[in-house]
Coordinates of C-alpha atoms in Angstrom, one line a residue:
Chain A
X11 CA -0.1 0.1 0.0
X12 CA 1.5 3.4 -1.0
X13 CA 2.3 5.6 1.8
X14 CA -0.8 8.3 2.2
X15 CA 1.5 11.3 2.3
X16 CA 0.8 14.5 1.0
X17 CA 0.0 14.1 -3.0
X18 CA 2.4 15.4 -5.3
X19 CA 1.2 17.7 -8.3
X20 CA -2.7 18.7 -8.4
X21 CA -5.0 16.0 -7.9
X22 CA -7.8 15.8 -10.5
X23 CA -11.3 16.0 -9.4
X24 CA -12.2 12.6 -10.5
X25 CA -9.2 11.1 -9.0
X26 CA -9.4 7.8 -6.8
X27 CA -9.1 8.2 -3.2
X28 CA -5.5 8.3 -1.7
X29 CA -4.5 9.5 -4.9
X30 CA -0.4 9.9 -4.7
X31 CA -0.7 13.0 -7.1
X32 CA 0.3 13.1 -10.9
X33 CA 3.8 14.3 -10.0
X34 CA 4.6 11.3 -7.6
X35 CA 7.1 8.7 -9.2
X36 CA 4.2 6.3 -9.2
X37 CA 1.8 8.2 -10.7
X38 CA -0.4 5.8 -12.7
X39 CA 1.0 2.9 -11.0
X40 CA 0.5 3.0 -7.3
X41 CA -1.9 0.3 -6.1
X42 CA -4.6 3.2 -5.4
X43 CA -4.6 4.4 -9.3
X44 CA -6.4 1.2 -10.6
X45 CA -9.6 2.2 -12.3
X46 CA -9.0 5.8 -11.7
X47 CA -10.0 7.5 -14.9
X48 CA -6.7 9.5 -15.0
X49 CA -4.6 6.3 -14.8
X50 CA -3.3 6.2 -18.4
X51 CA -2.3 10.2 -18.5
X52 CA -0.6 9.9 -15.5
X53 CA 1.3 6.5 -16.2
X54 CA 2.4 7.7 -19.6
X55 CA 4.2 11.1 -17.8
X56 CA 7.9 11.1 -16.7
X57 CA 8.0 10.5 -13.4
X58 CA 8.6 13.2 -10.5
X59 CA 8.3 17.0 -10.7
X60 CA 9.9 18.8 -13.9
X61 CA 12.5 21.0 -12.4
X62 CA 12.0 23.2 -15.7
X63 CA 8.5 23.9 -14.7
X64 CA 9.0 27.0 -12.3
X65 CA 11.5 28.6 -15.1
X66 CA 8.4 28.1 -17.5
X67 CA 6.2 29.9 -14.8
X68 CA 8.7 32.7 -14.2
X69 CA 8.7 33.3 -18.0
X70 CA 5.3 33.4 -18.6
X71 CA 4.5 35.3 -15.2
X72 CA 3.4 38.5 -17.1
X73 CA 1.2 36.8 -19.6
X74 CA -2.4 37.7 -18.5
X75 CA -4.3 35.1 -20.7
X76 CA -3.1 31.8 -22.2
X77 CA -5.4 30.2 -24.7
X78 CA -5.0 26.8 -26.3
X79 CA -6.8 26.4 -29.6
X80 CA -7.8 22.7 -29.8
X81 CA -9.6 20.0 -31.8
X82 CA -9.6 16.4 -32.0
X83 CA -10.0 16.7 -35.6
X84 CA -7.5 17.7 -38.3
X85 CA -8.5 20.5 -41.0
X86 CA -11.4 22.2 -39.0
X87 CA -9.8 25.6 -39.2
X88 CA -7.6 25.6 -35.8
X89 CA -4.5 27.7 -37.4
X90 CA -6.8 29.6 -39.4
X91 CA -8.8 30.6 -36.3
X92 CA -5.6 31.0 -34.3
X93 CA -4.4 33.6 -37.0
X94 CA -7.6 35.5 -37.2
X95 CA -8.1 35.6 -33.4
X96 CA -4.5 37.0 -33.1
X97 CA -4.8 39.6 -35.8
X98 CA -8.1 40.7 -34.4
X99 CA -6.7 40.8 -30.7
X100 CA -3.6 42.7 -31.9
X101 CA -6.1 45.3 -33.6
X102 CA -5.9 47.0 -30.3
X103 CA -2.6 48.5 -30.5
X104 CA -2.2 49.0 -26.5
X105 CA -2.5 45.0 -26.1
X106 CA 0.7 42.7 -26.7
X107 CA -0.3 39.4 -28.4
X108 CA 2.0 36.5 -28.7
X109 CA 1.5 33.0 -30.4
X110 CA 3.0 29.8 -30.2
X111 CA 2.8 27.2 -32.9
X112 CA 3.0 24.0 -31.3
X113 CA 2.2 21.9 -34.2
X114 CA 5.6 20.7 -34.9
X115 CA 4.8 18.4 -38.2
X116 CA 2.6 21.1 -40.0
X117 CA 3.2 24.5 -38.8
X118 CA 0.9 26.4 -40.7
X119 CA 1.0 29.7 -38.7
X120 CA 4.0 31.3 -40.5
X121 CA 2.2 31.4 -44.0
X122 CA -1.3 32.2 -42.5
X123 CA 0.4 35.2 -40.6
X124 CA 2.4 36.3 -43.6
X125 CA 5.9 35.8 -42.4
X126 CA 6.8 32.6 -43.7
X127 CA 10.6 33.1 -44.5
X128 CA 11.6 34.6 -41.2
X129 CA 14.4 33.3 -39.3
X130 CA 14.7 33.3 -35.5
X131 CA 17.5 35.3 -33.7
X132 CA 19.0 34.2 -30.5
X133 CA 20.1 37.0 -27.9
X134 CA 21.3 36.6 -24.1
X135 CA 17.5 37.2 -23.3
X136 CA 16.3 34.3 -25.4
X137 CA 15.0 33.8 -28.8
X138 CA 13.1 36.5 -30.3
X139 CA 9.9 35.5 -31.7
X140 CA 9.1 37.0 -35.2
X141 CA 7.2 40.0 -35.1
X142 CA 4.0 40.1 -37.4
X143 CA 3.0 43.5 -36.2
X144 CA 4.4 45.6 -33.4
X145 CA 2.4 44.1 -30.8
X146 CA 1.9 40.6 -32.2
X147 CA 4.7 38.1 -32.2
X148 CA 5.0 34.4 -33.5
X149 CA 7.2 31.5 -32.6
X150 CA 7.1 28.5 -34.7
X151 CA 9.4 25.5 -35.8
X152 CA 8.5 26.9 -39.6
X153 CA 11.1 29.5 -38.9
X154 CA 13.6 26.8 -37.8
X155 CA 13.7 24.5 -40.7
X156 CA 16.6 24.4 -43.2
X157 CA 13.9 24.7 -46.3
X158 CA 10.1 24.7 -46.2
X159 CA 9.4 21.1 -47.6
X160 CA 11.6 19.6 -44.6
X161 CA 9.7 16.8 -42.8
X162 CA 10.0 17.3 -39.1
X163 CA 9.9 13.4 -38.3
X164 CA 10.3 13.5 -34.6
X165 CA 9.1 11.1 -31.8
X166 CA 7.1 12.5 -28.9
X167 CA 10.2 13.2 -26.7
X168 CA 12.0 15.5 -29.0
X169 CA 8.6 17.4 -30.0
X170 CA 8.0 18.0 -26.0
X171 CA 11.9 19.1 -25.8
X172 CA 11.2 21.8 -28.5
X173 CA 7.9 22.6 -27.2
X174 CA 9.5 23.2 -23.6
X175 CA 12.2 25.3 -25.5
X176 CA 9.6 27.5 -26.8
X177 CA 8.1 28.4 -23.3
X178 CA 11.6 28.6 -21.5
X179 CA 13.7 30.2 -23.7
X180 CA 11.3 32.5 -26.0
X181 CA 11.9 36.1 -25.1
X182 CA 8.2 38.0 -25.4
X183 CA 9.6 40.9 -23.8
X184 CA 7.8 40.4 -20.4
X185 CA 10.7 41.8 -18.5
X186 CA 9.8 43.3 -15.1
X187 CA 6.9 45.4 -15.7
X188 CA 5.8 44.5 -19.4
X189 CA 2.7 42.2 -19.9
X190 CA 1.7 40.2 -22.7
X191 CA -2.0 40.4 -22.5
X192 CA -2.8 37.2 -24.5
X193 CA -0.6 34.0 -25.5
X194 CA -2.6 31.8 -28.1
X195 CA -1.1 28.2 -28.5
X196 CA -1.9 26.6 -32.0
X197 CA -2.1 23.0 -31.5
X198 CA -2.1 19.8 -33.7
X199 CA -5.3 17.5 -34.2
X200 CA -5.3 14.9 -31.8
X201 CA -4.6 14.2 -28.0
X202 CA -1.1 13.3 -27.9
X203 CA 2.2 14.2 -27.0
X204 CA 2.0 17.9 -27.7
X205 CA -1.0 18.5 -26.1
X206 CA 0.0 16.6 -22.9
X207 CA 3.3 18.6 -22.9
X208 CA 1.9 22.1 -23.2
X209 CA -0.6 21.3 -20.4
X210 CA 2.0 19.9 -17.9
X211 CA 4.5 22.7 -18.8
X212 CA 1.7 25.2 -18.2
X213 CA 0.7 23.7 -15.0
X214 CA 2.7 26.1 -12.6
X215 CA 1.6 29.1 -14.4
X216 CA -2.3 28.7 -15.6
X217 CA -4.1 28.0 -18.3
X218 CA -7.1 30.6 -19.1
X219 CA -8.9 28.3 -21.2
X220 CA -9.4 26.2 -24.4
X221 CA -11.3 27.4 -27.4
X222 CA -12.3 24.0 -29.3
X223 CA -13.0 24.4 -33.0
X224 CA -14.9 22.1 -35.0
X225 CA -16.7 21.4 -38.3
X226 CA -20.5 20.6 -38.0
X227 CA -20.5 17.0 -39.1
X228 CA -20.7 13.9 -36.9
X229 CA -17.1 12.5 -38.1
X230 CA -15.4 16.1 -36.5
X231 CA -17.6 15.8 -33.6
X232 CA -16.7 12.5 -32.6
X233 CA -13.0 13.7 -32.3
X234 CA -13.8 16.7 -30.5
X235 CA -15.9 15.0 -27.8
X236 CA -12.8 13.0 -27.2
X237 CA -10.8 16.5 -26.9
X238 CA -13.4 17.8 -24.4
X239 CA -12.9 14.2 -22.7
X240 CA -9.0 15.3 -22.6
X241 CA -9.6 19.0 -21.2
X242 CA -11.8 17.6 -18.6
X243 CA -9.3 14.7 -17.8
X244 CA -6.3 17.3 -17.9
X245 CA -8.3 20.0 -15.8
X246 CA -8.1 22.5 -18.7
X247 CA -11.0 24.8 -18.3
X248 CA -13.1 25.1 -21.7
X249 CA -13.9 28.5 -23.0
X250 CA -16.5 27.3 -25.6
X251 CA -16.7 25.6 -29.1
X252 CA -16.5 27.7 -32.5
X253 CA -18.4 25.6 -35.3
X254 CA -16.5 26.2 -38.6
X255 CA -17.3 25.5 -42.3
X256 CA -20.7 26.0 -41.3
X257 CA -22.9 26.5 -44.7
X258 CA -21.9 27.8 -47.7
X259 CA -23.1 30.8 -49.6
X260 CA -22.5 30.8 -53.7
X261 CA -20.8 33.8 -54.6
X262 CA -22.3 33.5 -57.8
X263 CA -26.0 33.2 -56.9
X264 CA -26.0 33.4 -53.2
X265 CA -27.9 30.3 -52.7
X266 CA -27.3 28.4 -49.5
X267 CA -25.9 24.9 -49.2
X268 CA -24.2 22.7 -46.8
X269 CA -21.3 20.8 -47.4
X270 CA -20.7 19.5 -43.9
X271 CA -23.9 18.4 -42.9
X272 CA -24.6 18.8 -39.2
X273 CA -26.2 15.0 -39.1
X274 CA -26.2 14.8 -35.3
X275 CA -27.1 18.3 -34.5
X276 CA -23.8 20.0 -35.2
X277 CA -21.9 21.7 -32.6
X278 CA -25.2 23.3 -30.8
X279 CA -26.2 19.8 -30.2
X280 CA -22.8 18.6 -28.8
X281 CA -22.7 22.0 -26.5
X282 CA -26.2 21.4 -25.2
X283 CA -25.0 17.8 -24.3
X284 CA -21.8 18.3 -22.7
X285 CA -23.0 21.7 -21.0
X286 CA -20.4 23.9 -23.0
X287 CA -20.8 27.4 -24.4
X288 CA -21.1 27.6 -28.2
X289 CA -19.0 30.5 -29.1
X290 CA -20.6 30.9 -32.5
X291 CA -20.7 29.3 -36.1
X292 CA -18.9 30.7 -39.2
X293 CA -19.6 29.8 -42.8
X294 CA -17.6 28.6 -45.2
X295 CA -16.0 31.5 -47.5
X296 CA -13.5 30.8 -50.4
X297 CA -11.9 34.3 -49.3
X298 CA -10.8 32.6 -45.9
X299 CA -8.6 30.1 -47.5
X300 CA -7.0 32.5 -50.0
X301 CA -6.2 35.0 -47.0
X302 CA -4.7 32.0 -45.4
X303 CA -2.7 31.2 -48.3
X304 CA -1.4 35.0 -48.5
X305 CA -1.0 35.5 -44.9
X306 CA -3.5 38.5 -44.6
X307 CA -6.1 39.5 -41.8
X308 CA -9.3 38.2 -43.4
X309 CA -11.4 40.1 -40.9
X310 CA -9.5 43.3 -42.2
X311 CA -9.6 42.6 -45.5
X312 CA -13.2 41.3 -45.9
X313 CA -14.6 43.2 -43.0
X314 CA -18.6 43.2 -44.7
X315 CA -18.5 39.1 -45.2
X316 CA -20.9 37.0 -43.3
X317 CA -17.7 35.0 -42.1
X318 CA -15.9 38.1 -41.1
X319 CA -18.7 39.5 -39.0
X320 CA -19.3 35.8 -37.3
X321 CA -15.5 35.9 -36.4
X322 CA -15.6 39.5 -34.8
X323 CA -18.5 38.3 -32.6
X324 CA -17.1 35.2 -31.7
X325 CA -13.8 37.0 -30.9
X326 CA -15.7 39.8 -28.8
X327 CA -17.2 36.7 -26.9
X328 CA -14.2 35.3 -26.1
X329 CA -12.5 38.4 -24.7
X330 CA -15.7 39.2 -22.6
X331 CA -15.6 35.6 -21.1
X332 CA -11.6 35.7 -20.2
X333 CA -11.9 39.1 -18.7
X334 CA -14.8 38.1 -16.5
X335 CA -13.0 35.2 -15.3
X336 CA -10.0 37.4 -14.0
Chain B
X16 CA 15.1 -5.5 -35.7
X17 CA 13.4 -8.2 -37.5
X18 CA 9.4 -8.4 -36.7
X19 CA 8.4 -12.1 -38.4
X20 CA 5.1 -11.9 -36.8
X21 CA 4.2 -8.9 -39.1
X22 CA 5.6 -10.8 -42.0
X23 CA 3.7 -13.9 -41.5
X24 CA 0.4 -11.7 -41.4
X25 CA 1.5 -10.0 -44.7
X26 CA 2.2 -12.8 -46.5
X27 CA -1.4 -13.5 -47.8
X28 CA -1.8 -9.8 -48.5
X29 CA -1.2 -9.1 -52.3
X30 CA -0.6 -5.0 -51.8
X31 CA -0.1 -2.9 -48.6
X32 CA -0.9 0.8 -49.4
X33 CA -0.8 3.6 -46.4
X34 CA -2.8 6.8 -47.3
X35 CA -0.9 9.7 -46.3
X36 CA -1.1 13.4 -45.9
X37 CA 1.0 16.0 -43.8
X38 CA -2.1 17.9 -43.4
X39 CA -5.2 17.0 -41.0
X40 CA -8.7 17.3 -42.7
X41 CA -8.0 16.9 -46.2
X42 CA -9.9 13.7 -46.5
X43 CA -7.1 10.9 -46.0
X44 CA -9.9 8.7 -44.2
X45 CA -12.7 9.3 -46.7
X46 CA -10.3 8.7 -49.6
X47 CA -8.9 5.5 -48.0
X48 CA -12.6 4.3 -47.3
X49 CA -13.4 5.3 -51.2
X50 CA -10.3 3.6 -52.6
X51 CA -11.7 0.4 -50.3
X52 CA -15.2 0.4 -51.6
X53 CA -13.9 1.0 -55.2
X54 CA -11.6 -2.0 -55.0
X55 CA -14.1 -4.1 -53.2
X56 CA -16.6 -3.0 -55.9
X57 CA -14.4 -4.6 -58.8
X58 CA -14.4 -7.8 -56.9
X59 CA -11.2 -7.4 -54.9
X60 CA -10.8 -8.6 -51.2
X61 CA -9.8 -5.3 -49.1
X62 CA -8.8 -4.8 -45.6
X63 CA -8.5 -1.2 -44.0
X64 CA -6.5 -0.4 -41.2
X65 CA -7.0 2.5 -39.2
X66 CA -3.8 3.9 -37.4
X67 CA -5.2 7.0 -36.3
X68 CA -5.2 6.2 -32.6
X69 CA -6.2 9.8 -31.6
X70 CA -9.1 10.4 -33.9
X71 CA -10.2 6.9 -35.6
X72 CA -12.9 7.8 -38.3
X73 CA -13.2 4.5 -40.4
X74 CA -15.6 2.7 -38.1
X75 CA -18.3 5.5 -38.4
X76 CA -17.7 5.8 -42.1
X77 CA -18.2 2.3 -42.9
X78 CA -21.3 2.0 -40.7
X79 CA -19.3 -0.3 -38.2
X80 CA -19.6 2.0 -35.0
X81 CA -20.1 0.2 -31.7
X82 CA -18.8 -3.0 -33.2
X83 CA -16.5 -5.3 -31.5
X84 CA -13.6 -7.2 -32.2
X85 CA -13.5 -11.1 -31.5
X86 CA -10.6 -13.2 -30.8
X87 CA -9.9 -16.5 -32.4
X88 CA -7.2 -18.8 -32.5
X89 CA -5.7 -17.3 -35.6
X90 CA -5.7 -13.7 -34.1
X91 CA -8.1 -10.6 -34.0
X92 CA -10.9 -11.0 -36.4
X93 CA -11.6 -7.8 -38.3
X94 CA -15.0 -6.6 -38.6
X95 CA -16.7 -6.7 -41.8
X96 CA -18.5 -4.1 -43.6
X97 CA -20.6 -6.2 -45.7
X98 CA -22.3 -9.6 -45.7
X99 CA -20.0 -11.0 -48.2
X100 CA -17.0 -10.3 -46.3
X101 CA -15.2 -8.2 -49.3
X102 CA -14.2 -5.4 -46.8
X103 CA -12.9 -6.0 -43.5
X104 CA -11.6 -3.2 -40.8
X105 CA -9.4 -2.8 -37.9
X106 CA -9.4 0.2 -35.7
X107 CA -8.7 1.5 -32.1
X108 CA -12.6 2.7 -32.4
X109 CA -13.6 -1.0 -31.8
X110 CA -11.8 -1.2 -28.8
X111 CA -12.6 1.9 -26.7
X112 CA -15.2 1.8 -23.8
X113 CA -17.4 4.6 -25.6
X114 CA -17.0 6.4 -29.0
X115 CA -16.4 9.8 -26.7
X116 CA -13.3 8.3 -24.6
X117 CA -10.1 10.0 -25.5
X118 CA -6.8 8.2 -26.3
X119 CA -4.2 10.2 -24.5
X120 CA -1.1 8.4 -25.1
X121 CA 2.4 9.3 -25.7
X122 CA 4.6 7.7 -28.5
X123 CA 5.5 4.5 -26.8
X124 CA 2.1 3.4 -26.2
X125 CA 0.8 4.0 -29.6
X126 CA 3.6 2.0 -31.0
X127 CA 2.7 -1.2 -29.3
X128 CA -0.8 -0.7 -30.5
X129 CA 0.3 -0.4 -34.1
X130 CA 2.4 -3.3 -33.7
X131 CA -0.5 -5.3 -32.4
X132 CA -2.3 -4.3 -35.1
X133 CA 0.2 -5.5 -37.7
X134 CA 1.2 -8.4 -35.9
X135 CA -2.1 -9.9 -34.4
X136 CA -5.0 -9.3 -36.7
X137 CA -6.2 -12.1 -39.0
X138 CA -7.0 -10.7 -42.2
X139 CA -6.6 -14.0 -44.1
X140 CA -6.3 -13.6 -48.0
X141 CA -6.4 -10.0 -49.1
X142 CA -5.8 -8.3 -52.5
X143 CA -5.3 -4.9 -50.7
X144 CA -4.5 -3.8 -47.3
X145 CA -5.2 0.1 -47.1
X146 CA -3.7 1.7 -44.0
X147 CA -5.3 5.1 -43.0
X148 CA -3.1 6.9 -41.0
X149 CA -3.2 10.3 -38.8
X150 CA -2.0 13.6 -40.3
X151 CA 1.7 14.5 -39.7
X152 CA 5.0 12.6 -39.5
X153 CA 5.3 11.3 -36.2
X154 CA 5.4 8.2 -34.0
X155 CA 2.4 6.7 -35.5
X156 CA 4.0 7.1 -39.1
X157 CA 7.4 6.0 -37.9
X158 CA 6.1 2.8 -36.2
X159 CA 4.3 2.0 -39.4
X160 CA 7.4 2.1 -41.5
X161 CA 9.4 0.4 -38.8
X162 CA 7.2 -2.8 -38.5
X163 CA 6.5 -2.9 -42.6
X164 CA 9.6 -1.8 -43.9
X165 CA 11.4 -5.4 -44.3
X166 CA 8.4 -6.7 -45.8
X167 CA 8.5 -3.9 -48.9
X168 CA 5.0 -2.2 -48.4
X169 CA 4.0 -1.1 -52.2
X170 CA 3.9 2.5 -51.2
X171 CA 1.8 5.3 -50.3
X172 CA -0.8 7.6 -51.6
X173 CA -0.8 11.2 -50.5
X174 CA -4.0 13.1 -50.2
X175 CA -4.1 16.9 -50.5
X176 CA -6.5 19.8 -50.7
X177 CA -5.5 22.3 -53.2
X178 CA -4.6 25.2 -51.2
X179 CA -1.0 26.3 -50.3
X180 CA -1.5 25.6 -46.8
X181 CA -2.2 22.1 -47.2
X182 CA 0.5 21.8 -50.0
X183 CA 3.1 22.9 -47.5
X184 CA 2.5 20.1 -45.2
X185 CA 2.1 17.6 -47.9
X186 CA 5.3 18.3 -49.2
X187 CA 7.0 17.7 -46.1
X188 CA 4.8 14.3 -46.0
X189 CA 6.4 13.5 -49.6
X190 CA 10.0 14.3 -48.4
X191 CA 9.2 11.8 -45.3
X192 CA 8.3 8.8 -47.9
X193 CA 11.7 10.0 -49.7
X194 CA 13.6 9.8 -46.3
X195 CA 12.4 6.4 -45.4
X196 CA 12.2 4.8 -48.8
X197 CA 8.7 4.5 -49.3
X198 CA 7.6 4.9 -52.8
X199 CA 4.8 7.4 -53.3
X200 CA 2.5 5.8 -55.6
X201 CA 0.3 9.0 -56.3
X202 CA -1.5 12.2 -55.1
X203 CA -5.3 12.8 -54.8
X204 CA -6.4 16.3 -55.0
X205 CA -9.6 16.5 -52.7
X206 CA -12.1 18.9 -51.9
X207 CA -11.2 20.3 -55.6
X208 CA -14.0 22.3 -56.2
X209 CA -17.9 22.3 -55.3
X210 CA -20.9 22.4 -57.9
X211 CA -23.4 24.7 -56.5
X212 CA -26.6 22.8 -56.6
X213 CA -28.5 26.1 -57.2
X214 CA -26.7 27.5 -60.1
X215 CA -24.2 24.5 -61.0
X216 CA -21.4 27.1 -61.1
X217 CA -17.9 25.4 -59.7
X218 CA -16.8 27.2 -56.8
X219 CA -13.1 26.5 -55.8
X220 CA -13.9 26.6 -51.9
X221 CA -10.4 25.5 -51.1
X222 CA -8.8 26.9 -54.6
X223 CA -7.9 24.4 -57.4
X224 CA -4.9 22.7 -59.2
X225 CA -2.4 22.9 -56.3
X226 CA -2.4 19.3 -55.9
X227 CA -1.9 18.7 -59.7
X228 CA 0.6 21.2 -59.6
X229 CA 2.5 19.6 -56.8
X230 CA 2.7 16.3 -58.5
X231 CA 4.0 17.4 -61.5
X232 CA 6.5 19.8 -59.7
X233 CA 7.6 16.7 -57.5
X234 CA 7.3 14.2 -60.4
X235 CA 4.7 12.1 -58.8
X236 CA 1.7 10.5 -60.7
X237 CA -1.2 12.6 -60.4
X238 CA -4.0 10.3 -59.6
X239 CA -7.2 12.5 -60.0
X240 CA -9.2 15.4 -58.7
X241 CA -12.1 15.0 -56.4
X242 CA -14.6 17.6 -55.9
X243 CA -16.6 18.3 -52.7
X244 CA -19.8 15.8 -52.8
X245 CA -22.3 16.6 -50.2
X246 CA -23.8 13.0 -50.9
X247 CA -20.5 11.6 -50.0
X248 CA -20.3 13.3 -46.6
X249 CA -23.8 12.4 -46.1
X250 CA -23.2 8.8 -46.9
X251 CA -20.2 8.6 -44.5
X252 CA -22.4 10.3 -41.9
X253 CA -25.2 8.3 -41.9
X254 CA -25.9 5.4 -39.9
X255 CA -27.8 3.2 -42.0
X256 CA -25.3 2.8 -45.3
X257 CA -27.8 1.2 -47.3
X258 CA -29.9 4.3 -47.9
X259 CA -29.0 6.1 -50.6
X260 CA -28.3 9.8 -50.0
X261 CA -29.8 12.7 -52.2
X262 CA -28.6 16.2 -50.7
X263 CA -30.5 18.1 -53.0
X264 CA -33.9 16.2 -52.1
X265 CA -33.4 15.7 -48.1
X266 CA -37.0 15.0 -47.4
X267 CA -37.6 12.7 -50.4
X268 CA -37.9 8.8 -49.9
X269 CA -34.5 7.1 -50.1
X270 CA -33.6 4.2 -52.2
X271 CA -32.0 1.2 -50.4
X272 CA -29.3 -1.0 -51.6
X273 CA -27.6 -4.4 -50.5
X274 CA -24.5 -2.6 -49.0
X275 CA -22.4 0.1 -48.6
X276 CA -20.2 -1.0 -51.6
X277 CA -23.6 -0.5 -53.7
X278 CA -24.4 2.7 -52.3
X279 CA -21.2 4.2 -52.9
X280 CA -21.8 3.4 -56.6
X281 CA -24.7 5.9 -56.7
X282 CA -22.3 8.8 -55.6
X283 CA -20.7 10.6 -58.3
X284 CA -17.4 10.6 -56.8
X285 CA -17.4 6.7 -57.4
X286 CA -16.9 7.4 -61.1
X287 CA -13.8 9.3 -60.0
X288 CA -12.4 6.8 -57.9
X289 CA -12.9 4.0 -60.2
X290 CA -10.2 5.8 -62.3
X291 CA -8.1 6.4 -59.3
X292 CA -8.1 2.8 -58.5
X293 CA -7.5 2.0 -61.9
X294 CA -4.4 4.0 -62.0
X295 CA -3.4 2.9 -58.6
X296 CA -3.6 -1.0 -60.3
X297 CA -1.6 0.4 -63.2
X298 CA 1.0 1.7 -60.7
X299 CA 1.3 -1.5 -58.8
X300 CA 1.7 -3.6 -61.9
X301 CA 4.1 -1.5 -63.2
X302 CA 6.3 -1.8 -60.1
X303 CA 6.0 -5.5 -60.0

């Protein structure tokens, strides 16, 4: 029987009695772990507290809001949404925004934010992010590849190492009094190493919440439910769900069609079921894809389009939720 | 390191083809399913192995949600999508306690699962084993290559959508194939255009032509362009796969067929995938 000492790390709400704590060296393998819903997550983590956590916490001390943009499903528009959210938040020149692209295999943000061929510089203070605008910085492995076609064929531990470096070594200019108002994390699809690592590494400094992006059809919602399950297991607060690619308006005849049918009620049914806010729905607009390909801010270039208006409303809601949660 | 148990399973399988993309959401799984349905319709025996452990879509697409795997003395028995047993499937989706359960595994555990899928599933005689993969170039892909490599898999089909943001990731995937010595059998440009049901104008929702341009640039066979087809989306979504979907008349009474293989033949895309599978068979014959 494991010694019932003070649990190491934050004990999840649904943990078994006598939880040793997720940072205990026997996490997931102690006798009390059997049957605990968190057993798998705990047993796949490295044992013992990570000595880098306090360093990350210190680096991110002056970051007011940290937001993960997640989806179980690929290709629903996480990076597109992250990019547009970043541009919109940076529209207020008084605010400072940082974006961390932790999609190591498929880093899309450099292209989406129009800064593809830039290179990272290092100084004594750390790595400098690439500044898309004066108040909007981006860090991505995309800036570190020898050429843009190079595949990053890394197993989990190496990916985790880079994510840790992004959090420890990037100088966001948050010295003594300088604040970063928002730090956005764009993630790859799934629920794996990258997601586990970023959640663990931000444990000491706190995550404001996750925005989950989906498309309306069941094949996407299935994966999104898993992502929500992950957030609940990992104690990540959920800000809400964004339903993307919802309906299509033909630019020629303005007829409305559906491409990704909400065969099981779409995001609104899912949100009702799981008691999560639906932040809004964004229609499919071919100009969004083009804006991403050319690295421009769709909300600015197509401000009158229904999709841009939907984006603006959703982003406004997110800001409201974040400000009210402080 | 050798894996003879994998070799034994593959010895009764004529062709092993992986379906890859760097990018998520381009339609790897839906293309894998369409390739499988096309090949099955042509009389081949096809297996679909779903190694997307975090987001296993194949069971729903084939109408096999909620099915369970049985263990026989010869190994794990795959789930059959039709009564004639032309189309078999294996996925982690069949092993989860509920379809909402997340699989939050780091690399080593994912590797072990993929090895089990390759070593323990009793496929029997197959003409084709199609392997659906998650997006990216990471643990799952490395695991699949590691266990398959010594048995010379035929190669990979790469799926992309036309726009630059997708092509960027797909170039990396092709680069990955080169690095690990996996032949690229061809590229499919998916979601290439949408025919508006109101005015019949073709709108390039995700641009067009990028996939073909990439294939030419990288000297890879271009297998074909597949437009967005809401009837396919409906077919892959609906639980009853014997009902013929009609996106333009959703309330009309639906025709019924005998199996998903037949229902798929009623989708326009089946004609395109018939050509794609012909190209694929030619590419495989040339290799032999």
